[in-house]
PDB file of C-alpha atoms in Angstrom:
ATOM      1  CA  UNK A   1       0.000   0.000   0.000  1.00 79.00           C
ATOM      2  CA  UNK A   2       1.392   3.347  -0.741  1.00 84.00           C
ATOM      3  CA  UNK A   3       2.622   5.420   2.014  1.00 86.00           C
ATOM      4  CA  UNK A   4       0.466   8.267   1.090  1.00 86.00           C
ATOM      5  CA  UNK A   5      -2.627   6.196   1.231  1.00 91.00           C
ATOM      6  CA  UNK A   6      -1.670   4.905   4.700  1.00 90.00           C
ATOM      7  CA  UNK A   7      -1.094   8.180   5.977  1.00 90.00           C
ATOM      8  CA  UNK A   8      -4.950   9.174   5.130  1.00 92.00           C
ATOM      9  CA  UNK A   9      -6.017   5.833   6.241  1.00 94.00           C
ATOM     10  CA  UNK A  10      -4.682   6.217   9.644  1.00 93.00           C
ATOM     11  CA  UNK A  11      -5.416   9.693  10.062  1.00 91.00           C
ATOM     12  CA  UNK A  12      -9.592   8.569   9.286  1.00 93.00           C
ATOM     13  CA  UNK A  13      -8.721   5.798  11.854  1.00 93.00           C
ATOM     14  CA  UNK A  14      -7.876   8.382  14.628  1.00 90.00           C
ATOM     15  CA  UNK A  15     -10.531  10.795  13.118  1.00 89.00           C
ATOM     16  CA  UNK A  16     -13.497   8.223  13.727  1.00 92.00           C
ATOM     17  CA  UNK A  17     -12.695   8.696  17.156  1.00 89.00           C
ATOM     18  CA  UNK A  18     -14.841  11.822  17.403  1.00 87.00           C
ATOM     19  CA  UNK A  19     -17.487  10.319  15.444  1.00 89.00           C
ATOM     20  CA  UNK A  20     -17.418   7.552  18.473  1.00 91.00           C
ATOM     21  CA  UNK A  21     -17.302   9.775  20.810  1.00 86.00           C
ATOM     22  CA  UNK A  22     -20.057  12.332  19.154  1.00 87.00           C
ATOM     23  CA  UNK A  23     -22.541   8.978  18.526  1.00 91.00           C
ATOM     24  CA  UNK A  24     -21.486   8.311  22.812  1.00 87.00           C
ATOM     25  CA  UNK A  25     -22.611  12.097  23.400  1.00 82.00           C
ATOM     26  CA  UNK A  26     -25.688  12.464  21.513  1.00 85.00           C
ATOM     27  CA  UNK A  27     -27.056   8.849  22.504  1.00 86.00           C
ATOM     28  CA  UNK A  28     -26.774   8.365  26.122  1.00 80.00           C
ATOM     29  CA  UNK A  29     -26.955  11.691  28.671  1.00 78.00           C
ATOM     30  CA  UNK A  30     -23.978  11.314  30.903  1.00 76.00           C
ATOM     31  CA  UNK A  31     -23.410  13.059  33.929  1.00 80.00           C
ATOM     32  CA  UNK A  32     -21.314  16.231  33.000  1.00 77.00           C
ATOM     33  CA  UNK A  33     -18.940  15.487  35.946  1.00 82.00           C
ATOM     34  CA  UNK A  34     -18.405  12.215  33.926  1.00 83.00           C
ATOM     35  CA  UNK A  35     -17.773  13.699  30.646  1.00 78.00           C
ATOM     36  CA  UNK A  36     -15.607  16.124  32.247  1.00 81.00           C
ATOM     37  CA  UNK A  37     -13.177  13.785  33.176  1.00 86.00           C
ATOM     38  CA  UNK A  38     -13.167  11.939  29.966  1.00 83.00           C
ATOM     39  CA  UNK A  39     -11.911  15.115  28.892  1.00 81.00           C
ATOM     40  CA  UNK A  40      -9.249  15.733  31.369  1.00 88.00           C
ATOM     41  CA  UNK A  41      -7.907  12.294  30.594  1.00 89.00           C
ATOM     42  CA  UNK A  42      -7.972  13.041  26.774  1.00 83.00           C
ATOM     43  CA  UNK A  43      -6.299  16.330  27.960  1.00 87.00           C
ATOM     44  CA  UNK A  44      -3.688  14.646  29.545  1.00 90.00           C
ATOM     45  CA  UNK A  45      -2.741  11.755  26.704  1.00 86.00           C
ATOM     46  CA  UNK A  46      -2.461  14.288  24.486  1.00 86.00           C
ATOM     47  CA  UNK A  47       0.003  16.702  26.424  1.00 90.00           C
ATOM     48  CA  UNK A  48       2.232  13.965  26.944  1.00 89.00           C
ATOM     49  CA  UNK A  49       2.406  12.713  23.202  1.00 84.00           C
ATOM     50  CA  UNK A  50       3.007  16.290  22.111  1.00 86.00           C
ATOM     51  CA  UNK A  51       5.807  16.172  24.945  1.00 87.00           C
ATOM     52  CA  UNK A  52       7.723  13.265  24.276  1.00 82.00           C
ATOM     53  CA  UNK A  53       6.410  12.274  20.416  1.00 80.00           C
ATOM     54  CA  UNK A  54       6.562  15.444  18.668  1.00 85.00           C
ATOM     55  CA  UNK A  55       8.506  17.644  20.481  1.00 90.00           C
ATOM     56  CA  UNK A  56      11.284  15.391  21.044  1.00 88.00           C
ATOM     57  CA  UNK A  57      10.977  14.288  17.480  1.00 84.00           C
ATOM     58  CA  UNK A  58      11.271  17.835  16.112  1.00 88.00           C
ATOM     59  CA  UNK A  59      14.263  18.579  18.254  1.00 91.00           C
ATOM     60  CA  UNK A  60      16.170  15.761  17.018  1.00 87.00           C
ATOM     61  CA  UNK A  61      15.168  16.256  13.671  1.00 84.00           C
ATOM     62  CA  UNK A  62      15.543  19.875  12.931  1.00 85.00           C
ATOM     63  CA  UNK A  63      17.500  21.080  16.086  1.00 88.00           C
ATOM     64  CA  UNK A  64      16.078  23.877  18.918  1.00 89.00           C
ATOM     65  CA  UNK A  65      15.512  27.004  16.342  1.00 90.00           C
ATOM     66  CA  UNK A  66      12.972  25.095  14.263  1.00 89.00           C
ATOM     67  CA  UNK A  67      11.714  23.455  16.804  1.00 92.00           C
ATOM     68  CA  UNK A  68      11.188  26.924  19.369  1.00 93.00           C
ATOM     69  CA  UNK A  69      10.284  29.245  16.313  1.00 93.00           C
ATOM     70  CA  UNK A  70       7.773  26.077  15.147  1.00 93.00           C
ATOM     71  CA  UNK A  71       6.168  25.577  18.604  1.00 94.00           C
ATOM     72  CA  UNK A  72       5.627  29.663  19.636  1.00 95.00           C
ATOM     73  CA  UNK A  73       4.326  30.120  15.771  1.00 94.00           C
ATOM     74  CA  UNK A  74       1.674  27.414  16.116  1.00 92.00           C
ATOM     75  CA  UNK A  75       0.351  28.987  19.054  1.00 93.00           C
ATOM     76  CA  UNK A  76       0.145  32.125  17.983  1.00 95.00           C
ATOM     77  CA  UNK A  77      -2.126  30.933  14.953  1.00 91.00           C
ATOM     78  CA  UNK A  78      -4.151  29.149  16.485  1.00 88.00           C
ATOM     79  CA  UNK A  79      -4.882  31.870  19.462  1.00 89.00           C
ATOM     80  CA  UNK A  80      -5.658  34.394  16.936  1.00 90.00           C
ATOM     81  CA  UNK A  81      -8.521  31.938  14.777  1.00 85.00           C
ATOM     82  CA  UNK A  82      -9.775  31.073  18.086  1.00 81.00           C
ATOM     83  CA  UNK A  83      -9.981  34.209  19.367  1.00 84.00           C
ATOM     84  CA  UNK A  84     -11.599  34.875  15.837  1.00 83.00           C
ATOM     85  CA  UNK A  85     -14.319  32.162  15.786  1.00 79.00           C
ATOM     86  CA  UNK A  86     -14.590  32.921  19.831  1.00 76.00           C
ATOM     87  CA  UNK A  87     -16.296  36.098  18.571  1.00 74.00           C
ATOM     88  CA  UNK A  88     -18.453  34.274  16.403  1.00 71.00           C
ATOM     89  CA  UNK A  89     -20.181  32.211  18.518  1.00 65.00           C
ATOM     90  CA  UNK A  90     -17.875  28.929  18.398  1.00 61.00           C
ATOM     91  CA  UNK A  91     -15.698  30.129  22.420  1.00 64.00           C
ATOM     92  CA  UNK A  92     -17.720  27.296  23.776  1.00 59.00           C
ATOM     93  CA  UNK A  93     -17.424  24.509  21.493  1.00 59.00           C
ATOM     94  CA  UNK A  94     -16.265  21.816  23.879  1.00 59.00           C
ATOM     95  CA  UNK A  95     -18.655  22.356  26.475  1.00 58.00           C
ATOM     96  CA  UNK A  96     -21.225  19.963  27.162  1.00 55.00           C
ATOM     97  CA  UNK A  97     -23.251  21.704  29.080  1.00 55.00           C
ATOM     98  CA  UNK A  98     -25.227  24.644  28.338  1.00 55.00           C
ATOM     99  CA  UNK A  99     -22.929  26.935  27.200  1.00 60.00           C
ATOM    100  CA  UNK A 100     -22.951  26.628  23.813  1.00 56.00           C
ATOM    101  CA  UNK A 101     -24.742  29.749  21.648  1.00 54.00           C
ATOM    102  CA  UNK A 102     -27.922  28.291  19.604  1.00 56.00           C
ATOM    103  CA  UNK A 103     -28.368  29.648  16.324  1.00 52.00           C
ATOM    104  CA  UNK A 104     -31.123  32.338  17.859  1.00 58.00           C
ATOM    105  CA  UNK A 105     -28.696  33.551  20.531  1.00 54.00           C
ATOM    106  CA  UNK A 106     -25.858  34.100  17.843  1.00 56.00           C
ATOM    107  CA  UNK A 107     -26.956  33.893  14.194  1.00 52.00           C
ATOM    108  CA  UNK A 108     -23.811  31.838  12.263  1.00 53.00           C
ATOM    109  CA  UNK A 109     -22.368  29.898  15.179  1.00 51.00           C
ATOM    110  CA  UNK A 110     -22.742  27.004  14.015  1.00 55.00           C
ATOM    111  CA  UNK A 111     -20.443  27.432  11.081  1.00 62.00           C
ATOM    112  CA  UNK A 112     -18.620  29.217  13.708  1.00 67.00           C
ATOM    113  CA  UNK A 113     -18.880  25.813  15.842  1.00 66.00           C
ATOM    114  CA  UNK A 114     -18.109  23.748  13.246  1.00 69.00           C
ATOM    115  CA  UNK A 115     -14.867  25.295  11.718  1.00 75.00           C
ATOM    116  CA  UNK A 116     -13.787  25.604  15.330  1.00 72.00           C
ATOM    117  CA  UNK A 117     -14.137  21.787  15.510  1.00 72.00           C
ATOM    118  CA  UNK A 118     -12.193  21.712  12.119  1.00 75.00           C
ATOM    119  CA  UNK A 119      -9.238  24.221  13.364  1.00 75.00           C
ATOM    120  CA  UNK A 120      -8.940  22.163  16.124  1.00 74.00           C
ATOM    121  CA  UNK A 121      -8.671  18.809  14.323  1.00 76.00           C
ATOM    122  CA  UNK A 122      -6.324  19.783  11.583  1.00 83.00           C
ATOM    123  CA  UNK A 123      -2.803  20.033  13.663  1.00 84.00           C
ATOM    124  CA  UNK A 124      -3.192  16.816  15.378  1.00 82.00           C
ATOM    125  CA  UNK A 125      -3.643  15.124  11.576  1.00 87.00           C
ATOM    126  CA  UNK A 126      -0.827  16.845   9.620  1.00 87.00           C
ATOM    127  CA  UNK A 127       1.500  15.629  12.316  1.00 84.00           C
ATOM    128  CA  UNK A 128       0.401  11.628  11.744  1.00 88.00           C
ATOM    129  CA  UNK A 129       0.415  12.210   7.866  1.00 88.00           C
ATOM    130  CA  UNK A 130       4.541  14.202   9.004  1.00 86.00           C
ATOM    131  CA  UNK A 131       5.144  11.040  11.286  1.00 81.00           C
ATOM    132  CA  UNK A 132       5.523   8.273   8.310  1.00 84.00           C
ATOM    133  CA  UNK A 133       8.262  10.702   6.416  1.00 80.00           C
ATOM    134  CA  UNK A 134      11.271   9.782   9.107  1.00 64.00           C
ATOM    135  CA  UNK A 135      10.908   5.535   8.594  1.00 61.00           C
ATOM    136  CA  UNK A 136       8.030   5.245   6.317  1.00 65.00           C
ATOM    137  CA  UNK A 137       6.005   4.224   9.237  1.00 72.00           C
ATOM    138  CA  UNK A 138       3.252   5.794  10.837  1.00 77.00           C
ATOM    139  CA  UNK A 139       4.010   6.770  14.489  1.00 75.00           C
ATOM    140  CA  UNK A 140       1.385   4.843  16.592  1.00 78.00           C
ATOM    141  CA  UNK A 141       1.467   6.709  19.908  1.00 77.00           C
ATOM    142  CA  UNK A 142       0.541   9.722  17.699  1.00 79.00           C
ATOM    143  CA  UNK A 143      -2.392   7.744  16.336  1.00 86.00           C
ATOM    144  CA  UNK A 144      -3.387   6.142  19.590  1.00 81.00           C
ATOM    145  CA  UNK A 145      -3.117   9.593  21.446  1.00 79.00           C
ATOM    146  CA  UNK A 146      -5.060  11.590  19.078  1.00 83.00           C
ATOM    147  CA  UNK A 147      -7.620   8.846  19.033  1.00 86.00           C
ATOM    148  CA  UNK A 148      -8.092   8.705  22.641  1.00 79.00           C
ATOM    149  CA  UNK A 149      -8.535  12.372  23.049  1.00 77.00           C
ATOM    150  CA  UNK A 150     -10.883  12.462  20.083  1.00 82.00           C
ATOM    151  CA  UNK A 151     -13.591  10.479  21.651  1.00 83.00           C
ATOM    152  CA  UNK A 152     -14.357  13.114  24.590  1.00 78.00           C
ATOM    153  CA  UNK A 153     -14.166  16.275  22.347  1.00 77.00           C
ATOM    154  CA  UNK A 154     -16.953  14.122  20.115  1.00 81.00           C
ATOM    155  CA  UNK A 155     -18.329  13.263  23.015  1.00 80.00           C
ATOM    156  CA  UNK A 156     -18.401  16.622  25.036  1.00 75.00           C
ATOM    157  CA  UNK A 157     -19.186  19.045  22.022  1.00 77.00           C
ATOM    158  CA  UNK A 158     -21.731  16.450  20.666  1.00 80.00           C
ATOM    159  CA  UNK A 159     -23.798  16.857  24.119  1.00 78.00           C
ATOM    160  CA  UNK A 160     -23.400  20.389  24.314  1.00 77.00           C
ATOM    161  CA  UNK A 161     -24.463  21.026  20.502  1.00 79.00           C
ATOM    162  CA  UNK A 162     -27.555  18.668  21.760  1.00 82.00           C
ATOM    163  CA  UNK A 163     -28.590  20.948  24.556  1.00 78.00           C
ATOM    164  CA  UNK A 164     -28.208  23.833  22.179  1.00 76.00           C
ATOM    165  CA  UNK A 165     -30.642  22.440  20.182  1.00 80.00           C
ATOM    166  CA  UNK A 166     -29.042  21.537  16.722  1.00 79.00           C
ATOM    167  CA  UNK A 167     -29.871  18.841  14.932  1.00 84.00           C
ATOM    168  CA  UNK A 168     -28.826  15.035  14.691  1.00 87.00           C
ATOM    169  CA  UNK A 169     -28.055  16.207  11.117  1.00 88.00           C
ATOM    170  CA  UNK A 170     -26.035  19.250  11.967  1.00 85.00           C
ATOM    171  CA  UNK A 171     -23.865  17.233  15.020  1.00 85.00           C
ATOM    172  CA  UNK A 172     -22.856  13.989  12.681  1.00 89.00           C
ATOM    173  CA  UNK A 173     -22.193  16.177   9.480  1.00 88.00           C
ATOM    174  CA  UNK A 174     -19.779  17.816  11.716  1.00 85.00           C
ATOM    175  CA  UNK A 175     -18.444  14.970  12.828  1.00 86.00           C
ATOM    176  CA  UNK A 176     -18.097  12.874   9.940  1.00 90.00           C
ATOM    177  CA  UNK A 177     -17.279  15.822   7.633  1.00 89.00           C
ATOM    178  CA  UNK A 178     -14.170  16.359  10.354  1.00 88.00           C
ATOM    179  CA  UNK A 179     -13.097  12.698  10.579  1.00 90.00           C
ATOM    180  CA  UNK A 180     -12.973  12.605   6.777  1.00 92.00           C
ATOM    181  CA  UNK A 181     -10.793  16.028   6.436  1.00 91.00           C
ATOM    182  CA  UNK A 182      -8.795  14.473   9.400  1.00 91.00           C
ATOM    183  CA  UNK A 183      -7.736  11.496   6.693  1.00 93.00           C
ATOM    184  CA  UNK A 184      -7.135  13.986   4.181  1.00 94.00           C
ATOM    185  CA  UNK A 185      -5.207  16.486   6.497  1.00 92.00           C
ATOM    186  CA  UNK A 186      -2.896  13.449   7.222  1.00 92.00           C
ATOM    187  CA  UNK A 187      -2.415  12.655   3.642  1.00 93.00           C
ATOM    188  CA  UNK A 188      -1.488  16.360   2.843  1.00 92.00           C
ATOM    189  CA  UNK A 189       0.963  16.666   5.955  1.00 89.00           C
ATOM    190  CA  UNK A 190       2.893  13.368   4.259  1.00 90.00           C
ATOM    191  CA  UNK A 191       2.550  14.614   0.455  1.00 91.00           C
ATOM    192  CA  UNK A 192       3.416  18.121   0.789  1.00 90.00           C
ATOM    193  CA  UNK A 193       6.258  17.788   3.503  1.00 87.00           C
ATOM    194  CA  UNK A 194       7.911  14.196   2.347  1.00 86.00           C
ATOM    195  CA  UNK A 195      10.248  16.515  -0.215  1.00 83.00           C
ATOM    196  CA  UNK A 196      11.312  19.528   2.222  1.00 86.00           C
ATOM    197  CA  UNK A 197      14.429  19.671   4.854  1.00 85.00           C
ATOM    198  CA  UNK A 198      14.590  17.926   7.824  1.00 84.00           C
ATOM    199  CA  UNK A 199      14.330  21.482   9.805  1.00 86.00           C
ATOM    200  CA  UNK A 200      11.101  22.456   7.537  1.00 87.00           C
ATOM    201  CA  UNK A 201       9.552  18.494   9.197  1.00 87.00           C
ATOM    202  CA  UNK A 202      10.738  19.956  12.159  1.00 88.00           C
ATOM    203  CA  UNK A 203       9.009  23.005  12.626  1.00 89.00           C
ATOM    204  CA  UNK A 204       5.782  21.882  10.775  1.00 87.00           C
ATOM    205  CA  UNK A 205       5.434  19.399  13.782  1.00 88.00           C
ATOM    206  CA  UNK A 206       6.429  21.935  16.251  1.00 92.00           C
ATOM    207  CA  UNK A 207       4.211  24.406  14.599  1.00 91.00           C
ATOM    208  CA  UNK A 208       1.344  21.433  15.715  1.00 89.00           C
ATOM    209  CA  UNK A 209       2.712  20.973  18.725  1.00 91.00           C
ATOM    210  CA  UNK A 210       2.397  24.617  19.784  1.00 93.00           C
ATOM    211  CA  UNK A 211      -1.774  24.599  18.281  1.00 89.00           C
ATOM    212  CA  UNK A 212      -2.615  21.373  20.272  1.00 88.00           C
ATOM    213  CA  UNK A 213      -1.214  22.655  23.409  1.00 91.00           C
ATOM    214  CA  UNK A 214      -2.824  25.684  22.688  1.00 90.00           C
ATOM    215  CA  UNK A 215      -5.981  24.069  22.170  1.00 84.00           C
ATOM    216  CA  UNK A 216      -5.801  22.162  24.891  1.00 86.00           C
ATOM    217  CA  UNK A 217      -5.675  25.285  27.483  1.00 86.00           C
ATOM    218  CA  UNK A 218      -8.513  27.215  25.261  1.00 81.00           C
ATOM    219  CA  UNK A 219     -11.399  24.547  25.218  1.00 76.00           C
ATOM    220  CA  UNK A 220     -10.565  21.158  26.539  1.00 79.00           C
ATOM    221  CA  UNK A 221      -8.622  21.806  30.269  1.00 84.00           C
ATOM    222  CA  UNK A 222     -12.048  24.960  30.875  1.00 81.00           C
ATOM    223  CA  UNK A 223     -14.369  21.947  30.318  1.00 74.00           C
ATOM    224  CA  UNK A 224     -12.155  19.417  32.578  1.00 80.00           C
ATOM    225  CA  UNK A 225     -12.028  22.018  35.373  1.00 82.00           C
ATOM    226  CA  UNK A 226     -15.442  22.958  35.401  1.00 77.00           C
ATOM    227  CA  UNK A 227     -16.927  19.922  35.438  1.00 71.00           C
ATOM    228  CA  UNK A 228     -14.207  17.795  37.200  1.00 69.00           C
ATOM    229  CA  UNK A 229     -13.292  20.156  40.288  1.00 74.00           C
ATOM    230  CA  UNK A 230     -11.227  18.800  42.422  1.00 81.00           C
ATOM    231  CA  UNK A 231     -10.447  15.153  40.383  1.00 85.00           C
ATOM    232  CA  UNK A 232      -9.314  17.098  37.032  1.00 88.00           C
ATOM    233  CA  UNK A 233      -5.483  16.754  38.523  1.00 89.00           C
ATOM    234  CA  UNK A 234      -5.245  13.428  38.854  1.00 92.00           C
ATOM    235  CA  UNK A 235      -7.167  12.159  35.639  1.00 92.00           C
ATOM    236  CA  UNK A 236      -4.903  14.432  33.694  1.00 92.00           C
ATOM    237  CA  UNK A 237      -2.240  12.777  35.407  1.00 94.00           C
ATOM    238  CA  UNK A 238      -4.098   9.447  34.559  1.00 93.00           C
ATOM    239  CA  UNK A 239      -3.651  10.313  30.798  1.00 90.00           C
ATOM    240  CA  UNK A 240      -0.432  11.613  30.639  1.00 92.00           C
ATOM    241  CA  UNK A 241       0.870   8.419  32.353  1.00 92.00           C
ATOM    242  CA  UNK A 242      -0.777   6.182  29.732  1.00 86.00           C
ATOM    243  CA  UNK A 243       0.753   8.134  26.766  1.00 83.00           C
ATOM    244  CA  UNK A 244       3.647   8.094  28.207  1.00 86.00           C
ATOM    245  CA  UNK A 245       3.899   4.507  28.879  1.00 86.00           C
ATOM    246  CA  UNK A 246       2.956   3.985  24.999  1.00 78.00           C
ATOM    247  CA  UNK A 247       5.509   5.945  24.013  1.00 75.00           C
ATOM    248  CA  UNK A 248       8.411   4.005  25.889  1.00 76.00           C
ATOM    249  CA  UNK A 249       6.498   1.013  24.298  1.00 76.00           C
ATOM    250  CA  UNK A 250       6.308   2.422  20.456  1.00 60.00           C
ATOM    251  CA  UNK A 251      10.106   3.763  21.165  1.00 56.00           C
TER     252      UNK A 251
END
C-alpha cells in the first residue's frame, strides 16, 4: 500500500474517534462530571504525546531554532482563529453543558462551531500524515493519542451542541465531515512535507505541537475544570501516564 494512502487511512482511523465519541454524546446523557473527566484524561494523553512524540521528534530532527520558532508560531495561529471564531459564537465549542450559543442567541455559530471543531482537528492530523516521512512508518502513539482524546471532544461538544438544540443532522455532518478532512489532512501533511528539509519536518510538527497545546488550554482543560473540580489533577495525570507509557512502548 502506498505510504500516502496509509497516511490518510490512519489519520480517518484516529478521526473516527470523534465520530465515536459524538454517537457516545448524543445517545446516552452522561453526567457532566463524567464527561468532564473523559476530557481531562484526553487532555492529559495528548500533552504527553506532544511532549515526548513530537517535540522530542522535532528537536532531534531539525535542532532547537525550528523546533522553538515552530512551537511559539503554532500557538500564535491558532490563538488568533480562536480568538476569531470565539467572537463568532464557536468560544464554547467543547462544552457539554449549556454553554454553547444556539443559532437564535448568535446567528452563524454554528459554522462558527463547526470550523472551530475543524481548526482544532487539523494540527493533530498533519502531524500523523509528518510522522511516516522519518521511517516510512506511521508513528502509533501519535495515532493512539489523538484517538483517545478524540472520543471526549466528540463526546463533550456532541452533548453540548444537543442541549443547544441543533440537529442530529447538523452534530454527525460535523463529525463525519471532520473525521474525513482528518484522513485527508494526514495525507497532505505526508505529500506536501515528504520533499522539504529535515528542519522544515521539524518546525511543521512543532508548529502542531504549539496549536494542540494551545488548544488544549482554550477549550478542553475549561471543560475538565469545570466539570471535574477537584479530580481534574489526577485524571490528567491518569492520561499523561498512559501516553507516556505507549511511548516508551512504540520507542
Amino acid at each position: 500500500m502506498p505510504l500516502w494512502l496509509q497516511a490518510g487511512l490512519w489519520g480517518l482511523l484516529a478521526g473516527s474517534a470523534l465520530l465515536v465519541g459524538a454517537a457516545v454524546g448524543y445517545a446516552a446523557r452522561l453526567p457532566t462530571r463524567l464527561i468532564a473527566g473523559i476530557m481531562a484524561f484526553g487532555a492529559g494523553v495528548l500533552i504527553s504525546a506532544l511532549s515526548f512524540d513530537l517535540m522530542d521528534e522535532a528537536f532531534h530532527r531539525g535542532g532547537f531554532i525550528p523546533t522553538a520558532l515552530g512551537f511559539i508560531s503554532g500557538a500564535v495561529i491558532y490563538s488568533a482563529a480562536n480568538m476569531l471564531l470565539a467572537h463568532r459564537g464557536a468560544r464554547h465549542r467543547k462544552r457539554s453543558g449549556g454553554k454553547q450559543a444556539s443559532e437564535e442567541q448568535q446567528g452563524g455559530s454554528g459554522m462558527a462551531i463547526a470550523v472551530g471543531a475543524l481548526l482544532d482537528g487539523i494540527p493533530e492530523s498533519i502531524v500523523i500524515g509528518v510522522s511516516l516521512i522519518a521511517g516510512g512508518s506511521v508513528s502509533l502513539v501519535a495515532v493512539a493519542a489523538v484517538f483517545l482524546s478524540n472520543v471526549p471532544e466528540g463526546l463533550s461538544s456532541a452533548a453540548g451542541m444537543k442541549r443547544a438544540g441543533r440537529s442530529k443532522g447538523y452534530i454527525f455532518g460535523v463529525w463525519g465531515g471532520i473525521a474525513l478532512l482528518s484522513g485527508l489532512a494526514s495525507l497532505l501533511g505526508y505529500v506536501v512535507f515528504r520533499g522539504f528539509s529535515a528542519a522544515v519536518v521539524a518546525g511543521t510538527t512543532a508548529v502542531a505541537a504549539g496549536a494542540i497545546l494551545a488548544m488544549l488550554a482554550d477549550t478542553m482543560m475549561p471543560e475538565a475544570t469545570e466539570g471535574a473540580h477537584d479530580l481534574t489533577g489526577l485524571i490528567t495525570v491518569a492520561g499523561f501516564l498512559c501516553a507516556f507509557v505507549l511511548t516508551k512502548l512504540g520507542g
